[in-house]
CSV table of N, CA and C in Angstrom, one decimal:
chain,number,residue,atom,x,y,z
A,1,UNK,N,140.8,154.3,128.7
A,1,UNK,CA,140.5,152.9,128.4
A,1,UNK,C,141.7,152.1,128.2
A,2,UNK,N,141.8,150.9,128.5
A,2,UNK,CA,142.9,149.9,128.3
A,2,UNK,C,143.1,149.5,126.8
A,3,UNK,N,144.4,149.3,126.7
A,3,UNK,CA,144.8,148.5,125.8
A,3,UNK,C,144.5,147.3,125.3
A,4,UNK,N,143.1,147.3,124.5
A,4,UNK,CA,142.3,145.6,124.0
A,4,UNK,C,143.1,145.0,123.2
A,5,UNK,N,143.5,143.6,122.8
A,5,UNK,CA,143.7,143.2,121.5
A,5,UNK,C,142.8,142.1,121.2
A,6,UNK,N,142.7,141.3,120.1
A,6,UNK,CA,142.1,140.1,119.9
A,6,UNK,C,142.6,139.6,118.6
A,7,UNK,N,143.0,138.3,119.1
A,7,UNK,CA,143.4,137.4,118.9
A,7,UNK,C,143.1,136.1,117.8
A,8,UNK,N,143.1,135.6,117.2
A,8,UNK,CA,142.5,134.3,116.8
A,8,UNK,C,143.9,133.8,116.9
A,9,UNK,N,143.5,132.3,117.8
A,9,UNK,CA,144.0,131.1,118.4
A,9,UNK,C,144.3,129.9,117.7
A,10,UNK,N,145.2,129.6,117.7
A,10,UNK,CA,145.9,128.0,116.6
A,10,UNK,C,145.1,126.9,116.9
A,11,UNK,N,145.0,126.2,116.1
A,11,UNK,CA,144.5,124.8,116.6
A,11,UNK,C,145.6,124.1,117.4
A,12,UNK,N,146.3,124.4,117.9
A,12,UNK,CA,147.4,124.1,119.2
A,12,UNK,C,146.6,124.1,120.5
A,13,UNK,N,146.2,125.3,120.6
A,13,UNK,CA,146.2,126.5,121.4
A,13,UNK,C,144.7,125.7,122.4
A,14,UNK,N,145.5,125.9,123.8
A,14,UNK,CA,144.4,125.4,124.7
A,14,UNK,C,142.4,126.0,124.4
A,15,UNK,N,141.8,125.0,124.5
A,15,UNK,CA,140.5,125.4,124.0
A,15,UNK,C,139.9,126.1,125.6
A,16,UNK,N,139.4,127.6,125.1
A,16,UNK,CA,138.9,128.4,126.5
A,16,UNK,C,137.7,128.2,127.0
A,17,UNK,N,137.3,127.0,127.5
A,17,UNK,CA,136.1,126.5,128.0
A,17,UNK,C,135.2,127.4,128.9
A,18,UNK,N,136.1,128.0,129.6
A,18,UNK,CA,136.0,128.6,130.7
A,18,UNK,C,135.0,129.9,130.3
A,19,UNK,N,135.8,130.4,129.0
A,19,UNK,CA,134.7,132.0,128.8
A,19,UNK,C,133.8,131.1,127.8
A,20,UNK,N,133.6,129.9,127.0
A,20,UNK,CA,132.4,129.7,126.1
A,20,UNK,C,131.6,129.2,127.0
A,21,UNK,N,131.8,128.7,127.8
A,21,UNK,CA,130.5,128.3,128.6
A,21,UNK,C,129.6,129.7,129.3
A,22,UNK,N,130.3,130.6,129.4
A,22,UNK,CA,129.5,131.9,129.7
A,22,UNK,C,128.5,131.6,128.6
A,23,UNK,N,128.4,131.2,127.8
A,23,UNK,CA,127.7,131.4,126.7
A,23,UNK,C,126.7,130.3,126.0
A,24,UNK,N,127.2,129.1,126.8
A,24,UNK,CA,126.9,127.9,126.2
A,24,UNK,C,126.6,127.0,127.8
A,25,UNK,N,125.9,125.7,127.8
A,25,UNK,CA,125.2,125.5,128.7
A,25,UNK,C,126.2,124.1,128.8
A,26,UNK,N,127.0,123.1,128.2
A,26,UNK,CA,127.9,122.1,128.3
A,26,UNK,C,128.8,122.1,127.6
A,27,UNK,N,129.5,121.4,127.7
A,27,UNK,CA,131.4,121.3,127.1
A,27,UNK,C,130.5,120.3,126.3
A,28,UNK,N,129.9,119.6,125.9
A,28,UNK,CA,129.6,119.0,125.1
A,28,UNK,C,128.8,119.4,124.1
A,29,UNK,N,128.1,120.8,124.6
A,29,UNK,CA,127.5,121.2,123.2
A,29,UNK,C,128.6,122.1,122.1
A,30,UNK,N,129.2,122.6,123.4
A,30,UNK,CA,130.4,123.4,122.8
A,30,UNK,C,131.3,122.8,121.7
A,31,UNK,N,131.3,121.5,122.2
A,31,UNK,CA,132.0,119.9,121.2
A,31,UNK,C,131.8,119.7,120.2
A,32,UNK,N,130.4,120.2,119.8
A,32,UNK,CA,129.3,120.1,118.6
A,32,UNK,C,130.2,120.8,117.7
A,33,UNK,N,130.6,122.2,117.6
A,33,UNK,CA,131.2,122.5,117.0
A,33,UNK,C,132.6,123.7,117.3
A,34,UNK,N,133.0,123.7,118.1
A,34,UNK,CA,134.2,124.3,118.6
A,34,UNK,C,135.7,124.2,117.8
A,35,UNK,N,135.3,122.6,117.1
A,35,UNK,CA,136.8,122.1,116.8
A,35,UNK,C,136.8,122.5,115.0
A,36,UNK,N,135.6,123.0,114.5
A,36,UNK,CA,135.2,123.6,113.4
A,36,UNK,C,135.2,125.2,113.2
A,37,UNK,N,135.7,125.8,114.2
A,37,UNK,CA,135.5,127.0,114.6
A,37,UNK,C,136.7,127.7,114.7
A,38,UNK,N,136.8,128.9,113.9
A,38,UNK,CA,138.1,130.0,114.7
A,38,UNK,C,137.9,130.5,115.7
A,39,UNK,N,138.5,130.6,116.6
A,39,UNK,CA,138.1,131.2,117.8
A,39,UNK,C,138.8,132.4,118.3
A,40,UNK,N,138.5,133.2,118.6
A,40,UNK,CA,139.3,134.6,118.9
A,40,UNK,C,138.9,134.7,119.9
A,41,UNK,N,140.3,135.6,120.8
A,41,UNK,CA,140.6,135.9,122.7
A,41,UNK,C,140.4,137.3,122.4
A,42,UNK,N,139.8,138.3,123.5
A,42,UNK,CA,139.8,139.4,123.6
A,42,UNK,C,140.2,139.6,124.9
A,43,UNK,N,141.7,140.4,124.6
A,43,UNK,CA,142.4,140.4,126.1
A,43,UNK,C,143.1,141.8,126.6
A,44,UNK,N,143.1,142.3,127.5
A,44,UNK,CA,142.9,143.8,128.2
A,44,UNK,C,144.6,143.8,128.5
A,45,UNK,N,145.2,143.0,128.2
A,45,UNK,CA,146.6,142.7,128.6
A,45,UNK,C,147.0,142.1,129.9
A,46,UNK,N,146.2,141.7,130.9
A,46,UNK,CA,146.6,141.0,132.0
A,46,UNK,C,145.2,139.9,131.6
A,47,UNK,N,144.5,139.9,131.6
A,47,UNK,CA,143.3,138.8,131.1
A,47,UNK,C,142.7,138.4,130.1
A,48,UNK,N,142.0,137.4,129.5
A,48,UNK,CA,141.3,137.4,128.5
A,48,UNK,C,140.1,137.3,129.3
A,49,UNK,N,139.0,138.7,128.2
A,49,UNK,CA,138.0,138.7,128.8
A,49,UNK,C,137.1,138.5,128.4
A,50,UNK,N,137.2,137.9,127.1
A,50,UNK,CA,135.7,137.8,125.9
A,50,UNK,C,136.1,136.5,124.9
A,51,UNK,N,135.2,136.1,124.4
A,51,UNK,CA,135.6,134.8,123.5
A,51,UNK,C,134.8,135.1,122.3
A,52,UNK,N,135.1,134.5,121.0
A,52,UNK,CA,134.3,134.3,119.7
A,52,UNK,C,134.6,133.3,118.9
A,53,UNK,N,133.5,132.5,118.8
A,53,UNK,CA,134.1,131.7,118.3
A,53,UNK,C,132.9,131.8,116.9
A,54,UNK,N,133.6,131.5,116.0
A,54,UNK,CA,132.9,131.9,114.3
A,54,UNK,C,133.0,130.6,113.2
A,55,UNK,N,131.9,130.1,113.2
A,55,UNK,CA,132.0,129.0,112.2
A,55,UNK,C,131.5,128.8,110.6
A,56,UNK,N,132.3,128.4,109.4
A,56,UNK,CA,131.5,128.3,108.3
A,56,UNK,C,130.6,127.7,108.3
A,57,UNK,N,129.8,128.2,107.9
A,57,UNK,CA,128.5,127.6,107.7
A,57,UNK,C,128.5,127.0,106.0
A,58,UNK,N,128.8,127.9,105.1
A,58,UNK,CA,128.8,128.0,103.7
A,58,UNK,C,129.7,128.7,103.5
A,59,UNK,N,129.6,128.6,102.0
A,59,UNK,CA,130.8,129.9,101.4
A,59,UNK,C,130.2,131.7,101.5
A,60,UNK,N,128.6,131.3,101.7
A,60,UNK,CA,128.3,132.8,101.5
A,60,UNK,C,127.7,133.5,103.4
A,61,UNK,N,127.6,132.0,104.1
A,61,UNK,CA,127.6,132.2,105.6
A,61,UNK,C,128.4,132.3,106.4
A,62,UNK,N,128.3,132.9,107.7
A,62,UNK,CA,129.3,132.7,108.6
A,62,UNK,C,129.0,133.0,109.9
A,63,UNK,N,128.8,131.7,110.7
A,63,UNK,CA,127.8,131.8,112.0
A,63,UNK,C,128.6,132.2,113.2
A,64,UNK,N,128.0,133.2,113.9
A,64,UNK,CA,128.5,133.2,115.3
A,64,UNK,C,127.8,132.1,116.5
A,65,UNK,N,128.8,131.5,116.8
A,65,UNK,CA,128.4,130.2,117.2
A,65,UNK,C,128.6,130.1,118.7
A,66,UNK,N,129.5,131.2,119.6
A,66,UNK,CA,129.5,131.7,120.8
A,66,UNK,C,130.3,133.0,120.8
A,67,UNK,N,129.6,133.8,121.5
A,67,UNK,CA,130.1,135.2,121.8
A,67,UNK,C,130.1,135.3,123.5
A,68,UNK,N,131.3,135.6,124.0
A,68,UNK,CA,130.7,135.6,125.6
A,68,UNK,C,132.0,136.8,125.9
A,69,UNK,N,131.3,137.7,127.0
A,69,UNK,CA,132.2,138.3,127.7
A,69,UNK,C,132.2,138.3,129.4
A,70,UNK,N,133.1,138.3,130.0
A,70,UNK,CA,133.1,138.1,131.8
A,70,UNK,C,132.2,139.0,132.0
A,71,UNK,N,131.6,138.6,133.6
A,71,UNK,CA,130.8,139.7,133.8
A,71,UNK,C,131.3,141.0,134.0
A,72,UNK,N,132.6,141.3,134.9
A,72,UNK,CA,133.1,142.1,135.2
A,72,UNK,C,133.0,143.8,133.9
A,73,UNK,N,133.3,142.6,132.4
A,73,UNK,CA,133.5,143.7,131.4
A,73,UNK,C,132.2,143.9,130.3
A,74,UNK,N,131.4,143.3,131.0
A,74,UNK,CA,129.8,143.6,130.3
A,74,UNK,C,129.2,144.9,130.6
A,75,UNK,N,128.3,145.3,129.4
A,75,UNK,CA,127.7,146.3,129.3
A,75,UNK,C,128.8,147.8,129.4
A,76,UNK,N,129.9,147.5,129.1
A,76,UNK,CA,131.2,148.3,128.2
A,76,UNK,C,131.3,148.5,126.9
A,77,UNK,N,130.4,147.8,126.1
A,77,UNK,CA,130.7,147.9,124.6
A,77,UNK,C,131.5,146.4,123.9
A,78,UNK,N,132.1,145.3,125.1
A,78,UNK,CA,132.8,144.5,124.8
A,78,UNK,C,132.4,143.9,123.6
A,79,UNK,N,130.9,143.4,123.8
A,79,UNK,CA,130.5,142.8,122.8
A,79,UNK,C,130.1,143.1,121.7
A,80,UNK,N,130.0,144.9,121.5
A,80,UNK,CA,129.2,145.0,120.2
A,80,UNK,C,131.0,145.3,119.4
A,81,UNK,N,132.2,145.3,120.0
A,81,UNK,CA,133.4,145.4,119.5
A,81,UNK,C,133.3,143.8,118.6
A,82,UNK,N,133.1,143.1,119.3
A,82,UNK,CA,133.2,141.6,119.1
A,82,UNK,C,132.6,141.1,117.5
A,83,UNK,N,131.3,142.1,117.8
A,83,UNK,CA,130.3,141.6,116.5
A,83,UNK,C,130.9,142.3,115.0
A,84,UNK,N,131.3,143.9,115.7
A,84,UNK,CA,131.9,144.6,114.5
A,84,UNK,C,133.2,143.8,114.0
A,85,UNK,N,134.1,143.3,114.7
A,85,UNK,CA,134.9,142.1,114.2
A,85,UNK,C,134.8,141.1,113.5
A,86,UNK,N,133.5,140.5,113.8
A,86,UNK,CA,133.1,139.4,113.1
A,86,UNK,C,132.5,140.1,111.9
A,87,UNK,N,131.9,140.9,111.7
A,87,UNK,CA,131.6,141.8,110.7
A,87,UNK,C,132.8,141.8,109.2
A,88,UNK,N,133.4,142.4,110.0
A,88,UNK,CA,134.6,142.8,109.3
A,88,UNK,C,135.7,141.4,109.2
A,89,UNK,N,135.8,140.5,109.4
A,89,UNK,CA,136.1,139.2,109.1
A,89,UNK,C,135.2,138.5,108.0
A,90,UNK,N,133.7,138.6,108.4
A,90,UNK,CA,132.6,138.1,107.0
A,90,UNK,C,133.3,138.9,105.8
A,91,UNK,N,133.0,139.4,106.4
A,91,UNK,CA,133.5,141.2,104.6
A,91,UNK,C,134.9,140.6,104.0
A,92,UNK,N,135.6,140.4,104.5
A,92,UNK,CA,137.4,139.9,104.3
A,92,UNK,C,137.1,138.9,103.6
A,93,UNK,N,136.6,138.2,104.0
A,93,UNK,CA,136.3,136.4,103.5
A,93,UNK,C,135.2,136.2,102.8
A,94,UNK,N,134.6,137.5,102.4
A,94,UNK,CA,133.2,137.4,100.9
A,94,UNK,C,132.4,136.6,101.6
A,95,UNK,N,132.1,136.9,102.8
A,95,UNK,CA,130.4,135.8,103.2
A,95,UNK,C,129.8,137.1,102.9
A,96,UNK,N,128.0,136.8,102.5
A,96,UNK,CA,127.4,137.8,102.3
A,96,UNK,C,126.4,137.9,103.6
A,97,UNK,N,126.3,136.7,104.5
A,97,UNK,CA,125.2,137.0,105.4
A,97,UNK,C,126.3,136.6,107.0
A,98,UNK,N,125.9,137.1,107.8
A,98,UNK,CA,126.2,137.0,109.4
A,98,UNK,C,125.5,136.2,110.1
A,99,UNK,N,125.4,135.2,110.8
A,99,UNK,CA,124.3,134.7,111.1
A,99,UNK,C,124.3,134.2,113.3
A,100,UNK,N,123.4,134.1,113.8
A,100,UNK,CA,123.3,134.0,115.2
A,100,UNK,C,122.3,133.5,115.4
A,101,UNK,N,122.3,132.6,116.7
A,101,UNK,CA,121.1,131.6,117.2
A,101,UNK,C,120.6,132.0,118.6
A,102,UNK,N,120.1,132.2,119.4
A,102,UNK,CA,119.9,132.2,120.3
A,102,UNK,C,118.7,132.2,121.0
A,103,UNK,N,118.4,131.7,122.4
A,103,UNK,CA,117.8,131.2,122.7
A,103,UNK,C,116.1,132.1,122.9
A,104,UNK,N,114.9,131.9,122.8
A,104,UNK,CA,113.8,132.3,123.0
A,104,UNK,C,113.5,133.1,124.3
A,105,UNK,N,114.1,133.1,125.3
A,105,UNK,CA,114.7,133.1,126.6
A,105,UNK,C,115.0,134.4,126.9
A,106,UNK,N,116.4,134.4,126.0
A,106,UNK,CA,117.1,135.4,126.0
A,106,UNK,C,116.8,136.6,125.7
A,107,UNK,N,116.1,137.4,126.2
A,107,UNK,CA,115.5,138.8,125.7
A,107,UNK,C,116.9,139.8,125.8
A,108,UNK,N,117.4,139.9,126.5
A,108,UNK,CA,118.8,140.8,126.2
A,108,UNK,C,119.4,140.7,125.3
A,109,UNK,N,120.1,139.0,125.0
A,109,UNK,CA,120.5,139.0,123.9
A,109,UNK,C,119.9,139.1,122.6
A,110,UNK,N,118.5,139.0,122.4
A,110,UNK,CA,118.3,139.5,121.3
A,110,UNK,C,118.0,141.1,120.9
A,111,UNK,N,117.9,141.8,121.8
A,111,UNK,CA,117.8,143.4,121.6
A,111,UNK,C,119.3,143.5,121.7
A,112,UNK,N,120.3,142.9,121.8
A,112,UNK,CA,121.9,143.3,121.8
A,112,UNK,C,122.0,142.8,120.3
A,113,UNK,N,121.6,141.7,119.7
A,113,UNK,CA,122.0,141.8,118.6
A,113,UNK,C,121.7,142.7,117.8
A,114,UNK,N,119.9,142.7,117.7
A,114,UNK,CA,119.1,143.9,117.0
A,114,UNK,C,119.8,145.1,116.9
A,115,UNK,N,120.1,145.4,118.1
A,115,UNK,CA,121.0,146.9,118.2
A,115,UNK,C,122.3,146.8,117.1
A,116,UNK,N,123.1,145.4,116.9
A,116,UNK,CA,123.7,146.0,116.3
A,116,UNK,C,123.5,145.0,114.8
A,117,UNK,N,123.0,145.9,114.5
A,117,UNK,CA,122.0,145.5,112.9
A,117,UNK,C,121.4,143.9,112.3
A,118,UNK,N,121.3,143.0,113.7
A,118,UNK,CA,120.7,141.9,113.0
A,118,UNK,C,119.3,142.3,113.0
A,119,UNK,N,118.8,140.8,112.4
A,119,UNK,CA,117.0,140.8,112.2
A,119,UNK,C,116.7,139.2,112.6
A,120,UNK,N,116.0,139.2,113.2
A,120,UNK,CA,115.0,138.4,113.3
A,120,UNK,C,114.4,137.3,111.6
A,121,UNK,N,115.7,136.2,111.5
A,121,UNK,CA,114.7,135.3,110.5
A,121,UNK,C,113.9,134.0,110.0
A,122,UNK,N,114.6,134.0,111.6
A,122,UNK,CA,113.8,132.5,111.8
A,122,UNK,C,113.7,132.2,113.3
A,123,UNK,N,113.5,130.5,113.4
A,123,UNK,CA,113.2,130.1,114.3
A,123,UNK,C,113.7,128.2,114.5
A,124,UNK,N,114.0,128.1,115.0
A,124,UNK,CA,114.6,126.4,115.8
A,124,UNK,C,113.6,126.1,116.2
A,125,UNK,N,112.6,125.2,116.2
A,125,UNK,CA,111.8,124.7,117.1
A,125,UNK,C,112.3,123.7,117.7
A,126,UNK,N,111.7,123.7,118.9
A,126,UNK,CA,112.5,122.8,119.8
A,126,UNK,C,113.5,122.4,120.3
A,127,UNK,N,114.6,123.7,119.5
A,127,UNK,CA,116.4,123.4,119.8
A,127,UNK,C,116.5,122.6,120.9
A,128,UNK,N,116.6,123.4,122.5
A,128,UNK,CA,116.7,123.3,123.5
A,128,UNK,C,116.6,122.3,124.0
A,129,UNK,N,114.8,121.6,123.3
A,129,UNK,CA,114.7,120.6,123.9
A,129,UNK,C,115.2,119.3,123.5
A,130,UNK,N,115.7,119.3,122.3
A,130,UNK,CA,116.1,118.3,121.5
A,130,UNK,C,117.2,117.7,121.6
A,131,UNK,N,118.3,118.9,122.0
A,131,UNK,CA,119.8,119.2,121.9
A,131,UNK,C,120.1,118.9,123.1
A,132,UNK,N,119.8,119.1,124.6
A,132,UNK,CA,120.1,119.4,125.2
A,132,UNK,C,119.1,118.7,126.5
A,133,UNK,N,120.2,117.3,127.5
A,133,UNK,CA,119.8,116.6,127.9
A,133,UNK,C,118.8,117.0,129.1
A,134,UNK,N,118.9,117.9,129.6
A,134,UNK,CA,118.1,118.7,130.9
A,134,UNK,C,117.4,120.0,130.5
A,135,UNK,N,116.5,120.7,131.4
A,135,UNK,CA,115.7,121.6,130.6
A,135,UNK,C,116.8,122.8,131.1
A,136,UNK,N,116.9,123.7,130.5
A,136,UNK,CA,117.7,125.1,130.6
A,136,UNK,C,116.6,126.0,131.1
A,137,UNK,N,116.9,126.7,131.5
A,137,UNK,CA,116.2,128.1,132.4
A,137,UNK,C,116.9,129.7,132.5
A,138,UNK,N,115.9,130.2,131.5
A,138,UNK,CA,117.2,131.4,131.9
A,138,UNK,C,115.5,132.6,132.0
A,139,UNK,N,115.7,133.7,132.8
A,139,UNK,CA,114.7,134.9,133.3
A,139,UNK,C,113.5,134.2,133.4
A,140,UNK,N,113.5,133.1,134.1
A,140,UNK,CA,112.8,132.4,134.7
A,140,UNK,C,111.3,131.3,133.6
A,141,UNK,N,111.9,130.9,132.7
A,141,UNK,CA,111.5,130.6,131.3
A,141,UNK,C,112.5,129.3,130.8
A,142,UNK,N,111.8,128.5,130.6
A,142,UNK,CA,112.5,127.3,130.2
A,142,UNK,C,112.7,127.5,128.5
A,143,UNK,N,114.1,127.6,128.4
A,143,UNK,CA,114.3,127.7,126.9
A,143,UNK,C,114.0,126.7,126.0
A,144,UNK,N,113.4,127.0,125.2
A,144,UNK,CA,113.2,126.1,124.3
A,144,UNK,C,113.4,126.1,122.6
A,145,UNK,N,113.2,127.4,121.9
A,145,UNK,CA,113.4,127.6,120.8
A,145,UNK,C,114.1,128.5,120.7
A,146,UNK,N,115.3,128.1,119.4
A,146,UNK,CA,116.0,129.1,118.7
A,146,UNK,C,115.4,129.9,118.1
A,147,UNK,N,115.7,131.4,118.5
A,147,UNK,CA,115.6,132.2,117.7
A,147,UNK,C,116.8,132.5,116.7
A,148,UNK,N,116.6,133.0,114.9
A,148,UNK,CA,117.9,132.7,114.3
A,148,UNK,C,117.7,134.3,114.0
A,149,UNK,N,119.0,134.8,114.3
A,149,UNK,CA,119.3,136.5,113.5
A,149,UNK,C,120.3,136.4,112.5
A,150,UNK,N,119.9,137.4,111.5
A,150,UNK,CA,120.8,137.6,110.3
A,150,UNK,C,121.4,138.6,110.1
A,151,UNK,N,122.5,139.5,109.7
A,151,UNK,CA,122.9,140.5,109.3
A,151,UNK,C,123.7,140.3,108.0
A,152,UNK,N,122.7,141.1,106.9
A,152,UNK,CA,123.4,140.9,105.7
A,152,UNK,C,124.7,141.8,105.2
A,153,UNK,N,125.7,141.5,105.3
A,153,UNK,CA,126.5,142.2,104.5
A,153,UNK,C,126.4,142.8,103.5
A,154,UNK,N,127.6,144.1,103.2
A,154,UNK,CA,127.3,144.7,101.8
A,154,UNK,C,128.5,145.0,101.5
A,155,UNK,N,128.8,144.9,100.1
A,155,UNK,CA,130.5,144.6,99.8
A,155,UNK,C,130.9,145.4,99.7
């Protein structure tokens, strides 16, 4: 296996539109909160292949607000590396819960989270349609509600 590292990026540091949109449907939702967000590069040493971007929510929250990896390096483990990071960043910084949104749609990604220890605690009604000027489509289903997962930390 290659040499991974990851990174979190300065508020300098060019914003990687390129891998959050893997993950996010406009630069303008991304806008919403990107500039509120640390963001970490996951890079193989000749590329960056994965993005995370992690926002306070609270003192005791801490949202993943986009997780995306290329396709090239999907279904390698890239992303459940990504979550145990974020994991272990909550833990560092005393948040007691993990938290993730995603779309009703998304059936992969929510058995990828589940897998790696979230739950199912809520729900957005009408995110999709509210947020978001055009209808989204993803496994042939027009997204429309956030589903919200949580993973509680333990100190």
């Amino acid at each position: 296996m290659k040499n991974f590292t990851l990174k979190k990026i300065d508020a300098h540091s060019k914003i990687p539109y390129g891998l959050l949109l893997l993950a996010d449907e406009t630069t303008e939702a991304i806008n919403r909160y990107i500039f509120k967000s640390d963001i970490y590069l996951f890079n193989d040493s000749q590329q960056d292949i994965a993005v995370m971007a992690l926002y306070k929510h609270s003192d005791a929250e801490l949202e993943i607000k986009n997780i995306a990896v290329i396709e090239s390096y999907r279904s390698k483990g890239i992303g459940s590396i990504l979550i145990n990071k974020a994991k272990e960043i909550a833990k560092e910084n005393h948040y007691k819960l993990l938290t993730v949104g995603t779309s009703d749609t998304g059936f992969q990604q929510i058995r990828f989270y589940e897998k790696n220890g979230f739950m199912k605690t809520g729900i957005r009604k009408n995110f999709f349609i509210e947020n978001y000027p055009d209808p989204i489509y993803e496994n042939g289903l027009q997204m429309q509600d956030m589903i919200l997962l949580t993973h509680h930390l333990s100190e």
